[in-house]
Coordinates of C-alpha atoms in Angstrom, one line a residue:
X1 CA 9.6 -9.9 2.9
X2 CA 11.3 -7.3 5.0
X3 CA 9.3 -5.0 7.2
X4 CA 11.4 -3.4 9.4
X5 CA 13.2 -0.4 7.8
X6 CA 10.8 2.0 7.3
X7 CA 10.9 3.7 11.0
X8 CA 14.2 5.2 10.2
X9 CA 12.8 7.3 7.9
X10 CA 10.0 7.5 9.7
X11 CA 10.5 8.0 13.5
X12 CA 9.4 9.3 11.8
X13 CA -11.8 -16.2 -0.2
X14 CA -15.1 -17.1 -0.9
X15 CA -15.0 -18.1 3.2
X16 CA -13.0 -14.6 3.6
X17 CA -16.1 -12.7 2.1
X18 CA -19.4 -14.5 3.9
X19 CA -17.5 -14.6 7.2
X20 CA -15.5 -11.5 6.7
X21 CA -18.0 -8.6 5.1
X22 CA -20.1 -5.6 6.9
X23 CA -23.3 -3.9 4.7
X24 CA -22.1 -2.4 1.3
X25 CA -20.9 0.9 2.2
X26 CA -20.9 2.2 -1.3
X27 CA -24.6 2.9 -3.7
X28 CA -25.4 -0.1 -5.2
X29 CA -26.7 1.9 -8.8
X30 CA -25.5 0.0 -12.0
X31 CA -22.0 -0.7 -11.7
X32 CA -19.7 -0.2 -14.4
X33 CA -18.7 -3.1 -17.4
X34 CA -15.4 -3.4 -16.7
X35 CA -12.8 -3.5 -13.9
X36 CA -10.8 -0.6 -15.2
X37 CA -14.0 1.8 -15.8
X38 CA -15.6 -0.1 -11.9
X39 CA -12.5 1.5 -10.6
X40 CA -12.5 4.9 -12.6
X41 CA -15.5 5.5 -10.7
X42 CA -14.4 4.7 -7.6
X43 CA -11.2 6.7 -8.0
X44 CA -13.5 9.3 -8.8
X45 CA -15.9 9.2 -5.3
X46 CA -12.7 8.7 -3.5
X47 CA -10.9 12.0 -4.9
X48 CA -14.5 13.9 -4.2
X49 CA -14.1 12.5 -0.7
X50 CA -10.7 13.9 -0.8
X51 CA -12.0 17.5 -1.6
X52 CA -15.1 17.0 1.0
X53 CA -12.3 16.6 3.5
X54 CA -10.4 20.1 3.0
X55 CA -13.6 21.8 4.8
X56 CA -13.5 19.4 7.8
X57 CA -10.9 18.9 10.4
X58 CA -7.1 16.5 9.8
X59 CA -6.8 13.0 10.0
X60 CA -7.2 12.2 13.8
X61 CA -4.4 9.4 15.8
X62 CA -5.9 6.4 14.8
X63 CA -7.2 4.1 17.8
X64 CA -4.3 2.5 19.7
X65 CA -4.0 -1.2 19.2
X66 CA -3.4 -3.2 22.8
X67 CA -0.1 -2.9 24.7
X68 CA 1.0 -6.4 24.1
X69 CA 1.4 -5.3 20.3
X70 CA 2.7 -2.1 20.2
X71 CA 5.5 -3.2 22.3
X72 CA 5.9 -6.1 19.6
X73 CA 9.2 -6.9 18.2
X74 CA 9.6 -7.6 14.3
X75 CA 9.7 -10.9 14.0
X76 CA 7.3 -11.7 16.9
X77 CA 5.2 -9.4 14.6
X78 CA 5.7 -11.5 11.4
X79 CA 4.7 -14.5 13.8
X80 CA 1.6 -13.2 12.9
X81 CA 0.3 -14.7 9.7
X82 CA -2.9 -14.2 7.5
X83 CA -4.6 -18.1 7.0
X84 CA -3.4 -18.6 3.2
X85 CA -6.9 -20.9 2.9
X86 CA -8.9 -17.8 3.8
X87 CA -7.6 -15.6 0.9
X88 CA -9.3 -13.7 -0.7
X89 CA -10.3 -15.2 -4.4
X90 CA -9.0 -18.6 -3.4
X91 CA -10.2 -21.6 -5.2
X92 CA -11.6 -19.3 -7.7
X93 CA -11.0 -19.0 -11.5
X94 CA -8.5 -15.8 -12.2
X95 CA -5.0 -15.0 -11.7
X96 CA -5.7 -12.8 -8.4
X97 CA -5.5 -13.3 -4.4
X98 CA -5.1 -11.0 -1.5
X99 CA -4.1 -11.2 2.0
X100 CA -4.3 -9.0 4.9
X101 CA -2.1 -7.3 7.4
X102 CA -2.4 -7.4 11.0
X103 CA -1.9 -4.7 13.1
X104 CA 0.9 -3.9 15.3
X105 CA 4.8 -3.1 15.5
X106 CA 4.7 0.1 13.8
X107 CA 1.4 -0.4 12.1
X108 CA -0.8 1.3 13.9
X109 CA -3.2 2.9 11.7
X110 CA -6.6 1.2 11.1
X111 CA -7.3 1.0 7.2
X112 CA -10.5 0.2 5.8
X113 CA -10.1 -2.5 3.3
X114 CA -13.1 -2.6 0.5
X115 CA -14.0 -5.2 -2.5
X116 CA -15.7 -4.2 -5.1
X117 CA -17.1 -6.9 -7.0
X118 CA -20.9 -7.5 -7.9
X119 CA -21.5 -5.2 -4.8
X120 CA -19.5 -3.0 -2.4
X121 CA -18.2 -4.1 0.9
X122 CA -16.0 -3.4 3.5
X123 CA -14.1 -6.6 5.0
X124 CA -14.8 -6.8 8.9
X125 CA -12.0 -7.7 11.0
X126 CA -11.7 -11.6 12.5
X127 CA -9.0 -12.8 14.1
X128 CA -10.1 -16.3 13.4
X129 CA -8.4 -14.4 10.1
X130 CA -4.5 -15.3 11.5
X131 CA -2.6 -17.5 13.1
X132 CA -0.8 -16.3 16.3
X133 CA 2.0 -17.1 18.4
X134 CA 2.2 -18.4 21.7
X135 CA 1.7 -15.4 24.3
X136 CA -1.1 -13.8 21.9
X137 CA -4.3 -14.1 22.8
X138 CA -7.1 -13.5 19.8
X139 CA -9.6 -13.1 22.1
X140 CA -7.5 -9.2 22.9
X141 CA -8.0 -8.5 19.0
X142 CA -11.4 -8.3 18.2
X143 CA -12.8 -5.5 15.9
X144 CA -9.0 -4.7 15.4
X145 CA -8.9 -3.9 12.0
X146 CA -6.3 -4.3 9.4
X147 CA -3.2 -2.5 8.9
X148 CA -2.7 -3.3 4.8
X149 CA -3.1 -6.0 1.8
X150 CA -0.6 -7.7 -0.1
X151 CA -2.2 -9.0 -3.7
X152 CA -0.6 -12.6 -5.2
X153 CA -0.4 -13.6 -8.7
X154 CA 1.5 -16.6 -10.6
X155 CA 4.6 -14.4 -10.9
X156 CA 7.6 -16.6 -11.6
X157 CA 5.5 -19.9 -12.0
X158 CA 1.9 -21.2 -12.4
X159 CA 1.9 -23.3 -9.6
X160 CA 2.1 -20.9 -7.1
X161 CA 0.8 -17.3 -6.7
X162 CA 3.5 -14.8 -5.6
X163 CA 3.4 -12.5 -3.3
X164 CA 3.8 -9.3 -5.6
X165 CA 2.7 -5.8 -4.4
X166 CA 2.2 -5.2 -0.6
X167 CA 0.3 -1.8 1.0
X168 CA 2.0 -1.6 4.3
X169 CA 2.3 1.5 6.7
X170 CA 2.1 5.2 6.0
X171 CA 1.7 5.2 2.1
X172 CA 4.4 2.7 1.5
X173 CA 4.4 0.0 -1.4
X174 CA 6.2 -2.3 -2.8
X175 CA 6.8 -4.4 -5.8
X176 CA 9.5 -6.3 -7.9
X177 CA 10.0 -8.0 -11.0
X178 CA 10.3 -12.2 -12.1
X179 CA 12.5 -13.8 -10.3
X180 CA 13.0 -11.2 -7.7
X181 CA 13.5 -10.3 -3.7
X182 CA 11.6 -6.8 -2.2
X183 CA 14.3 -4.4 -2.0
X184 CA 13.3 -0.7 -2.7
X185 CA 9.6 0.8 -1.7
X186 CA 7.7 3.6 -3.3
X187 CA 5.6 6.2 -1.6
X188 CA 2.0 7.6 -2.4
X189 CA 4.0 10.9 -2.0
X190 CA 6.3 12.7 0.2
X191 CA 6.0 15.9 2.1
X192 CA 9.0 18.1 3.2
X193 CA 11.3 15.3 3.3
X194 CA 15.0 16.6 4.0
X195 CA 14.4 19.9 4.9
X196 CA 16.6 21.3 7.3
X197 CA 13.6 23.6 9.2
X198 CA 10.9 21.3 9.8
X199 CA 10.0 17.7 10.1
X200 CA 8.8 15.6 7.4
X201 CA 5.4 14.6 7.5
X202 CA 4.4 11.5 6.7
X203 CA 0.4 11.0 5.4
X204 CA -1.1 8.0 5.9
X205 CA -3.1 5.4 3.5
X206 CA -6.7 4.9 5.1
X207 CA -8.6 2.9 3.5
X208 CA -8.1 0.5 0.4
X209 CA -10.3 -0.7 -2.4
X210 CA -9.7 -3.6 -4.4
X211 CA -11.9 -4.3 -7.2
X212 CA -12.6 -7.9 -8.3
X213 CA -10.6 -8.7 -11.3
X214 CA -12.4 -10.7 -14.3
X215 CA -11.3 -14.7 -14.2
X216 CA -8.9 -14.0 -17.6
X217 CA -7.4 -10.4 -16.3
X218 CA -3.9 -9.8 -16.2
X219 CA -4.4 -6.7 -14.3
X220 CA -6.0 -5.6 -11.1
X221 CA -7.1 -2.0 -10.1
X222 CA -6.9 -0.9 -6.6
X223 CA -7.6 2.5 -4.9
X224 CA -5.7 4.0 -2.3
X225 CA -7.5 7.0 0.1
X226 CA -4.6 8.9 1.5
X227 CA -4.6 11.6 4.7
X228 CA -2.2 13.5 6.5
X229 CA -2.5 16.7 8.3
X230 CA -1.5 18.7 5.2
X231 CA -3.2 16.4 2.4
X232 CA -6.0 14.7 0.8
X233 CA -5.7 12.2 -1.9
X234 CA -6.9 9.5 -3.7
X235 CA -4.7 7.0 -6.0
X236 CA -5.4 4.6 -8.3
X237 CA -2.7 1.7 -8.8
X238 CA -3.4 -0.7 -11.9
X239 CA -1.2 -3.1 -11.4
X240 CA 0.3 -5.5 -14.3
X241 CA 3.0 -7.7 -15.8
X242 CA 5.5 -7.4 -18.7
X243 CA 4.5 -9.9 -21.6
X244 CA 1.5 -10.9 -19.3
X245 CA 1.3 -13.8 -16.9
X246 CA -0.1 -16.2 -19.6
X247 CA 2.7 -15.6 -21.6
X248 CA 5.8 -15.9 -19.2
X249 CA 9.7 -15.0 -20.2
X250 CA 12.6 -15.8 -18.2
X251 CA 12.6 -11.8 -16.6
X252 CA 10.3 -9.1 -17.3
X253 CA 9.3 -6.0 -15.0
X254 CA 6.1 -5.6 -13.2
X255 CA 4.2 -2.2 -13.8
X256 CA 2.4 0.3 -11.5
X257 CA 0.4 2.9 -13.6
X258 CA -0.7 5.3 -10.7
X259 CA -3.3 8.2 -11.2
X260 CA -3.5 10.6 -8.3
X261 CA -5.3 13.8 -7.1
X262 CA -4.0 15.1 -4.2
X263 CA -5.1 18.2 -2.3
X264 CA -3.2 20.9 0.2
X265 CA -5.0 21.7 3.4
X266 CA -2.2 24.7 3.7
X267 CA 0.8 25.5 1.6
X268 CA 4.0 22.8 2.5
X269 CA 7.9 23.2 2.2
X270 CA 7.9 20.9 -0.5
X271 CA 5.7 18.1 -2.1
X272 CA 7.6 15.2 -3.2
X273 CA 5.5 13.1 -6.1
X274 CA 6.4 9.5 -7.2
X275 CA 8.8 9.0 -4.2
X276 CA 11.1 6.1 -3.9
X277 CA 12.9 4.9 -1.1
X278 CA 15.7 2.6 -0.3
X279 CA 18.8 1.4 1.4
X280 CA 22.5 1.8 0.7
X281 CA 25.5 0.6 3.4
X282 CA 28.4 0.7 1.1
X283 CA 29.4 -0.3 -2.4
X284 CA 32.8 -0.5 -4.7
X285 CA 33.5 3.0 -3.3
X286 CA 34.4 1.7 0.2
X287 CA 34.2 -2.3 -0.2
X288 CA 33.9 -3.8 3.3
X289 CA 33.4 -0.7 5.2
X290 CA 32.2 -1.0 8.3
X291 CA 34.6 -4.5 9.3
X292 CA 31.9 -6.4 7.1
X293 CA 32.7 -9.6 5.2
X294 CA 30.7 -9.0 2.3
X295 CA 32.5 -6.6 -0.7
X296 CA 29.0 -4.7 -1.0
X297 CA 25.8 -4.0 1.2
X298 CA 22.9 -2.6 -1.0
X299 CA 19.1 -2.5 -2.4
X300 CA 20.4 0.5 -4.9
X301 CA 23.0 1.2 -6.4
X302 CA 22.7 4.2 -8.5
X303 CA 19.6 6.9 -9.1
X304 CA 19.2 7.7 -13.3
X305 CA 17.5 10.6 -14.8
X306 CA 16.4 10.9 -18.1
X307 CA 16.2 14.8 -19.6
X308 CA 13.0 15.9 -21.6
X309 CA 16.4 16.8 -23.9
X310 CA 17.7 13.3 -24.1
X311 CA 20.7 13.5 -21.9
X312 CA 20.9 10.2 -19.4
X313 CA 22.7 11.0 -15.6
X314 CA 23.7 8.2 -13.4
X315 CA 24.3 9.0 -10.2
X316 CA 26.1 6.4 -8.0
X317 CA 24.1 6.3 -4.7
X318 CA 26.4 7.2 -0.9
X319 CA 26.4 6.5 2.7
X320 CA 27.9 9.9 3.4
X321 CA 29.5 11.3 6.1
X322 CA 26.6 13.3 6.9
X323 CA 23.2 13.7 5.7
X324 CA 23.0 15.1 2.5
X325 CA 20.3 16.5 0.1
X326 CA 21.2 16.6 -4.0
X327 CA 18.7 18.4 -6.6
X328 CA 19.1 18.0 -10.2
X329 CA 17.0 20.4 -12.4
X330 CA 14.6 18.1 -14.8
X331 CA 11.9 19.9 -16.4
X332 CA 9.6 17.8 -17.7
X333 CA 11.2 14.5 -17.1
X334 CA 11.3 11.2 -19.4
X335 CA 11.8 9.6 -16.2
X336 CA 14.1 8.9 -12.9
X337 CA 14.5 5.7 -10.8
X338 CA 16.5 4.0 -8.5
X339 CA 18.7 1.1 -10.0
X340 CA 20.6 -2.1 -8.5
X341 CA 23.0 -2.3 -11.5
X342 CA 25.0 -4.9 -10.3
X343 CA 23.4 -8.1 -10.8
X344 CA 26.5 -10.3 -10.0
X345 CA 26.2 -12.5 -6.8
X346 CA 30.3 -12.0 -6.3
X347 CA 29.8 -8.2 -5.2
X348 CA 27.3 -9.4 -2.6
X349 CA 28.6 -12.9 -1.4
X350 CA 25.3 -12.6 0.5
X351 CA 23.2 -16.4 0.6
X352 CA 20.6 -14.6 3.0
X353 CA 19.6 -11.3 1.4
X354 CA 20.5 -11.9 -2.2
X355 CA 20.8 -8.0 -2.9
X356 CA 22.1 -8.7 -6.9
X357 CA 18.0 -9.9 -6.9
X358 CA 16.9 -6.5 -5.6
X359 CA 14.6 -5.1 -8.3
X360 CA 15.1 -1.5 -9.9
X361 CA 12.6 1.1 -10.3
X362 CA 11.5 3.8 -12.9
X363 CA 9.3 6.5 -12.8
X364 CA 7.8 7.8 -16.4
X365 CA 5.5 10.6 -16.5
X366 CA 2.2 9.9 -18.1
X367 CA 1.4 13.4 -17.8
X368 CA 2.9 17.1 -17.9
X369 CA 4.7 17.1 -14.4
X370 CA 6.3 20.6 -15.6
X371 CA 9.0 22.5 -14.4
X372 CA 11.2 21.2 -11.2
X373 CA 13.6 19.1 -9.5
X374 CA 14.7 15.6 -8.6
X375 CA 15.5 15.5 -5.4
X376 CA 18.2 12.9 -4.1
X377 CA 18.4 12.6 0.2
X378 CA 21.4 10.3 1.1
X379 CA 21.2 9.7 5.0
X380 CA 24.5 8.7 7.3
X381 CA 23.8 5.8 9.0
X382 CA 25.8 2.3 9.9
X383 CA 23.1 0.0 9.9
X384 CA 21.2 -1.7 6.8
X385 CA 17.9 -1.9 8.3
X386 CA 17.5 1.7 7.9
X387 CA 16.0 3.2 4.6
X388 CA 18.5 5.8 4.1
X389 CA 17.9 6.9 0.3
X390 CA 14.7 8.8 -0.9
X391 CA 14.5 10.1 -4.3
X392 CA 11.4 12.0 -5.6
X393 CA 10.3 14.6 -7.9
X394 CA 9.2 18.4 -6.5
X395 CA 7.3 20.7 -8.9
X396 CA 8.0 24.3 -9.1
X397 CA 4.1 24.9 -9.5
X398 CA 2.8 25.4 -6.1
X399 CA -0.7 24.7 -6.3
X400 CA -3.1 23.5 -3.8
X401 CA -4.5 20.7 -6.2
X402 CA -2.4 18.5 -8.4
X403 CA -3.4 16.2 -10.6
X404 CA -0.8 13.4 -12.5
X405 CA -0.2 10.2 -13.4
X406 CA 2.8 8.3 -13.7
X407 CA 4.2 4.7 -14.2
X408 CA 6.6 2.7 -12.3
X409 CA 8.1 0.0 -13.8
X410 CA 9.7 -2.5 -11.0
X411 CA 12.6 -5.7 -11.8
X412 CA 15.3 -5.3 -14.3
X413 CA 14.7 -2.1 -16.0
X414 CA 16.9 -1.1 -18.7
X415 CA 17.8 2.1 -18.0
X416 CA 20.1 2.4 -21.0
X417 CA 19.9 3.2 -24.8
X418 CA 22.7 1.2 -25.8
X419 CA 24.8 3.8 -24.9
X420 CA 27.9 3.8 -22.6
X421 CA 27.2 3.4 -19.2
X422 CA 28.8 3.6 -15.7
X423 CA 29.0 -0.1 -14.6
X424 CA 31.5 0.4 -12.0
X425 CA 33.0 2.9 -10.0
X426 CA 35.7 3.4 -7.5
X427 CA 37.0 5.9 -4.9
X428 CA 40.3 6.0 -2.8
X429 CA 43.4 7.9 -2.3
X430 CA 45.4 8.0 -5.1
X431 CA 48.9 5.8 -4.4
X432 CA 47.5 4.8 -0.8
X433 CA 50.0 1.0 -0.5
X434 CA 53.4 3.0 -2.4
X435 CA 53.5 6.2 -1.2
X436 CA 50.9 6.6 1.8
X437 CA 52.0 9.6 3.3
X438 CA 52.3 11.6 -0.2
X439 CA 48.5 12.3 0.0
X440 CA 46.0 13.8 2.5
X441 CA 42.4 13.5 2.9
X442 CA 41.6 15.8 0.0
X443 CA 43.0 14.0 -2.8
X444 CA 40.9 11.6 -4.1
X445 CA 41.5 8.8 -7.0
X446 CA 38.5 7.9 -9.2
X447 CA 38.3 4.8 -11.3
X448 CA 35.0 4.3 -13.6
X449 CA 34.0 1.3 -15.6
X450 CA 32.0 1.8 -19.2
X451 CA 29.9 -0.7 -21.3
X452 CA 27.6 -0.1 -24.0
X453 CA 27.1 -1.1 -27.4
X454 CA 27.9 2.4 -28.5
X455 CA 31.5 1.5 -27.5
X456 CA 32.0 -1.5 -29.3
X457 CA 34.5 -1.7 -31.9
X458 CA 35.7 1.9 -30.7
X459 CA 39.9 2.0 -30.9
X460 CA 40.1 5.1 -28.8
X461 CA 38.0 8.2 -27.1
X462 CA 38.1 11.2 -24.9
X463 CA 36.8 11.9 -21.6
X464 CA 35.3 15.2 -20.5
X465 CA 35.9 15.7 -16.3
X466 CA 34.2 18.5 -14.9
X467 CA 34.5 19.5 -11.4
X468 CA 33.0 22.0 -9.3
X469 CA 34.7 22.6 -5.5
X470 CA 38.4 21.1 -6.7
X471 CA 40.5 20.5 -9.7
X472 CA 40.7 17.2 -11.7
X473 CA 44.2 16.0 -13.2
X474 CA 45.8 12.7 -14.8
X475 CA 42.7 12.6 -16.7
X476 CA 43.5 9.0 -18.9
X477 CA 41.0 6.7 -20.2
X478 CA 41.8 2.8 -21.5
X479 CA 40.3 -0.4 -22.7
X480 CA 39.7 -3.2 -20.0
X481 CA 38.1 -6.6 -21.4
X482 CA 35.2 -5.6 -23.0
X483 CA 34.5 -2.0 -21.1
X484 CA 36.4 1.5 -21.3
X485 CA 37.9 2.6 -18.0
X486 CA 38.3 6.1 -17.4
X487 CA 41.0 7.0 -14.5
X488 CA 41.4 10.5 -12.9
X489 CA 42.7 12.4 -9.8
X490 CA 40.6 15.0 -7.8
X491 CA 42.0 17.6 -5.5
X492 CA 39.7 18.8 -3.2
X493 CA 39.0 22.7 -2.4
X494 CA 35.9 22.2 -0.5
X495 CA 34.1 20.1 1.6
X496 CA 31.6 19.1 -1.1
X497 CA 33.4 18.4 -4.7
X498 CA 30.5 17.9 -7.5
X499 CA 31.7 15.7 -10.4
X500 CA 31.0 14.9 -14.2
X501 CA 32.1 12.9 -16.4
X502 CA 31.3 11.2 -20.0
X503 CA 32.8 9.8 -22.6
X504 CA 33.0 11.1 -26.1
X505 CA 34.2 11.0 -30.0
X506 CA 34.9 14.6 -31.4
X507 CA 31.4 16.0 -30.4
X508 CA 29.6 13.1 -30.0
X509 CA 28.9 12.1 -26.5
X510 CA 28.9 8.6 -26.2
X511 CA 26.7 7.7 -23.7
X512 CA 25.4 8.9 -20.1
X513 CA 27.0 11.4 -17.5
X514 CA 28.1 10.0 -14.4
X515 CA 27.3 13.0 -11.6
X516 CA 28.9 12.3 -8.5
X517 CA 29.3 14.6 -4.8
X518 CA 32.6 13.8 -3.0
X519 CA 33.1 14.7 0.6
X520 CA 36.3 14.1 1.4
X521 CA 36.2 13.6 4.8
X522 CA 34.4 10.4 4.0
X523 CA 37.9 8.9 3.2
X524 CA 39.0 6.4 5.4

């Protein structure tokens, strides 16, 4: 798992329990039936605790942890590891185990970790817990606390529990499908990220309740308690699997249904729910940018949005030449998500980070988010440790509570009705290797790959090109194998050039719209 990319965005068990466990914390009344209504309630206590908060002072700095591990480097950090034998649930009957964080490297924050089972406690921390490298000394650590969890299940096998959804600095999480690598992280939420007047804040997740799962559950509930100095929230994640665990398939997603409540201490620039973030270096656009072997270098390829009116956008995902934000008006959205389309290990011809087993993610509503905007931020950066892609939803409503719930479905998520879809796309200057000196920065030559069953059997079509900031020309579109390639020229008027383009029969459009922003000056 990697753990390192996140401060670019952000410079911003049975043993476990008897040794591990303080005095229930919680009221010890008759507990609920179930998992699912156990943690209803406690989503419940935690979102009153939430609104208790508004009337007392922000989240304080959490206690620093020692020298010798805020000076820490990455992998001396993941030196540190949780004792597998002391999981939590192991040896048990179920499907279920968790393991904790240590804290350190950029995980400073102390979060309260809580189990829920036939009573309530919080785990106390024990570094007899971890196993250390040389030049750590547990005896530093006591009382520490923990910086997250990370809950197992028999994902791809039933030998062996997967790791398969980890809680790890400021309200970051991640997931991924059968058969997968962690690519991509989601967010609690986002506040004021990309504007150009202020900072972004970033709350944090401060304590975490996991409730015990039943022994024949394929789903485990766990709350989140999240607090920043703008916000109060609570968030309840059931987690679960795509044709269950008892009943593997060769693929199938993983899904997060999250209910929040999440309260304004004062007004913000913008609140950003179900927030995704990710990484992309370069792509087909610029192919070995950068002097680097490999053809592509990238978690994400493409964000999709889904209209309340049916209309599908794919737009292809840029390291630009500068830091860019992109809205796109969806009123109350079917969906949006960051993709990895490109499942072929040729594009990648990477053995170590396998990015063409970098899962996808969609966001559904599961209730009314209204009126608003996906926002997409596309950061300029040469490295691919940094997280340099955020996209997330911003509601025209400002209110001081909200109220939602969403899924996210994580692996390989059809994003597609059948329909044609942008498979491919590529950027340069239009006869660059016959004629190099016959075109200047502004003219640009787009080439887009189709597929789709909707384009099956189809003899011939049309192409609609729409652009906003230049003029499109040699518009032509032909058949290539078993896709439709659609070729046209672009000359620029404007530093930013916004693009369109589908195909269509007559008045039938065929499939998606590919939206795309060209900077020129980004040619090379």
């Amino acid at each position: 798992m990697s753990l390192g990319r996140r401060p670019f965005l952000r410079r911003v068990g049975a043993a476990l329990l008897a040794s591990a466990c303080a005095p229930a914390t919680f009221p010890t009344h008759a507990r609920a039936s179930t998992p699912a209504a156990r943690a209803e309630e406690i989503f419940a206590a935690a979102a009153a605790r939430a609104r208790r908060r508004l009337r007392r002072a922000p989240i304080a700095p959490s206690p620093e942890v020692p020298p010798e591990l805020r000076g820490i480097s990455y992998d001396l950090y993941r030196q540190i590891r949780f004792r597998p034998e002391r999981s939590l649930w192991r040896g048990e009957p179920g499907h279920f185990e968790a393991q904790l964080f240590h804290r350190g490297f950029y995980y400073g924050r102390d979060v309260e970790v809580h189990v829920h089972d036939d009573a309530s406690r919080r785990l106390t921390f024990d570094p007899a817990l971890f196993e250390y490298p040389e030049g750590l000394d547990p005896a530093r650590f006591a009382g520490l606390g923990f910086a997250g969890l990370r809950v197992h299940a028999p994902l791809n096998t039933p030998a062996y529990r997967d790791e398969v959804l980890v809680f790890l600095g400021a309200t970051y999480f991640r997931s991924l499908g059968r058969g997968q690598a962690y690519g991509l992280s989601g967010r609690c939420l986002a506040i004021d990220t990309g504007l150009p007047d202020r900072p972004e804040e970033f709350p944090e997740i401060v304590a975490l309740h996991l409730v015990r799962p039943r022994p024949d559950d394929e789903a485990l509930h766990l709350v989140a308690e999240v607090r920043g100095p703008s916000v109060e929230g609570a968030f309840h994640f059931t987690l679960s699997f795509e044709g269950g665990l008892a009943r593997r398939r060769d693929a199938g997603s993983t899904l997060l249904e999250i209910d929040a409540e999440v309260h304004l201490r004062r007004p913000v620039g913008a609140l950003g729910l179900a927030p995704l973030t990710s990484m992309f270096l370069f792509g087909e656009e610029a192919a070995g940018r950068f002097d680097d072997f490999r053809p592509e270098v990238h978690d994400s390829d493409g964000l999709v949005l889904h209209a309340a009116n049916g209309e599908r956008i794919f737009r292809p995902l840029r390291n630009p030449p500068r830091t860019t934000m992109s809205s796109f008006r969806l009123d109350q959205p079917r969906g949006f998500g960051l993709v990895q389309r490109d499942r072929d290990f040729a594009s990648y011809q990477d053995t170590e980070s396998h990015y063409e087993r970098r899962p996808s993610a969609f966001v559904t509503p599961l209730s009314d988010f209204g009126g608003g905007e996906v926002r997409l931020l596309e950061i300029a950066t040469r490295l691919e440790t940094d997280d340099n892609i955020g996209a997330l939803f911003v509601p025209d409503a400002r209110e001081r509570r909200y109220r939602y719930r969403y899924r996210v479905e994580l692996g390989e998520v059809p994003t597609t009705d059948g329909g044609a879809h942008v498979v491919a796309m590529r950027l340069g200057r239009p006869e660059a290797t016959v004629r190099p000196d016959a075109h200047g920065p502004a003219d640009g030559l787009f080439v887009i790959d189709w597929a789709g069953a909707s384009l099956e059997g189809v003899d011939a079509l049309d192409a609609r090109v729409d652009v906003a900031g230049g003029a499109a020309h040699d518009v032509r579109t032909e058949r290539v194998g078993r896709t439709w390639r659609l070729a046209f020229r672009v000359r620029a008027e404007a530093p930013d050039v916004e693009l369109r383009a589908f195909l269509h029969r007559g008045d039938r459009a065929l499939g998606e719209t590919l939206a795309y922003l060209w900077q020129p000056e980004g040619l090379s």
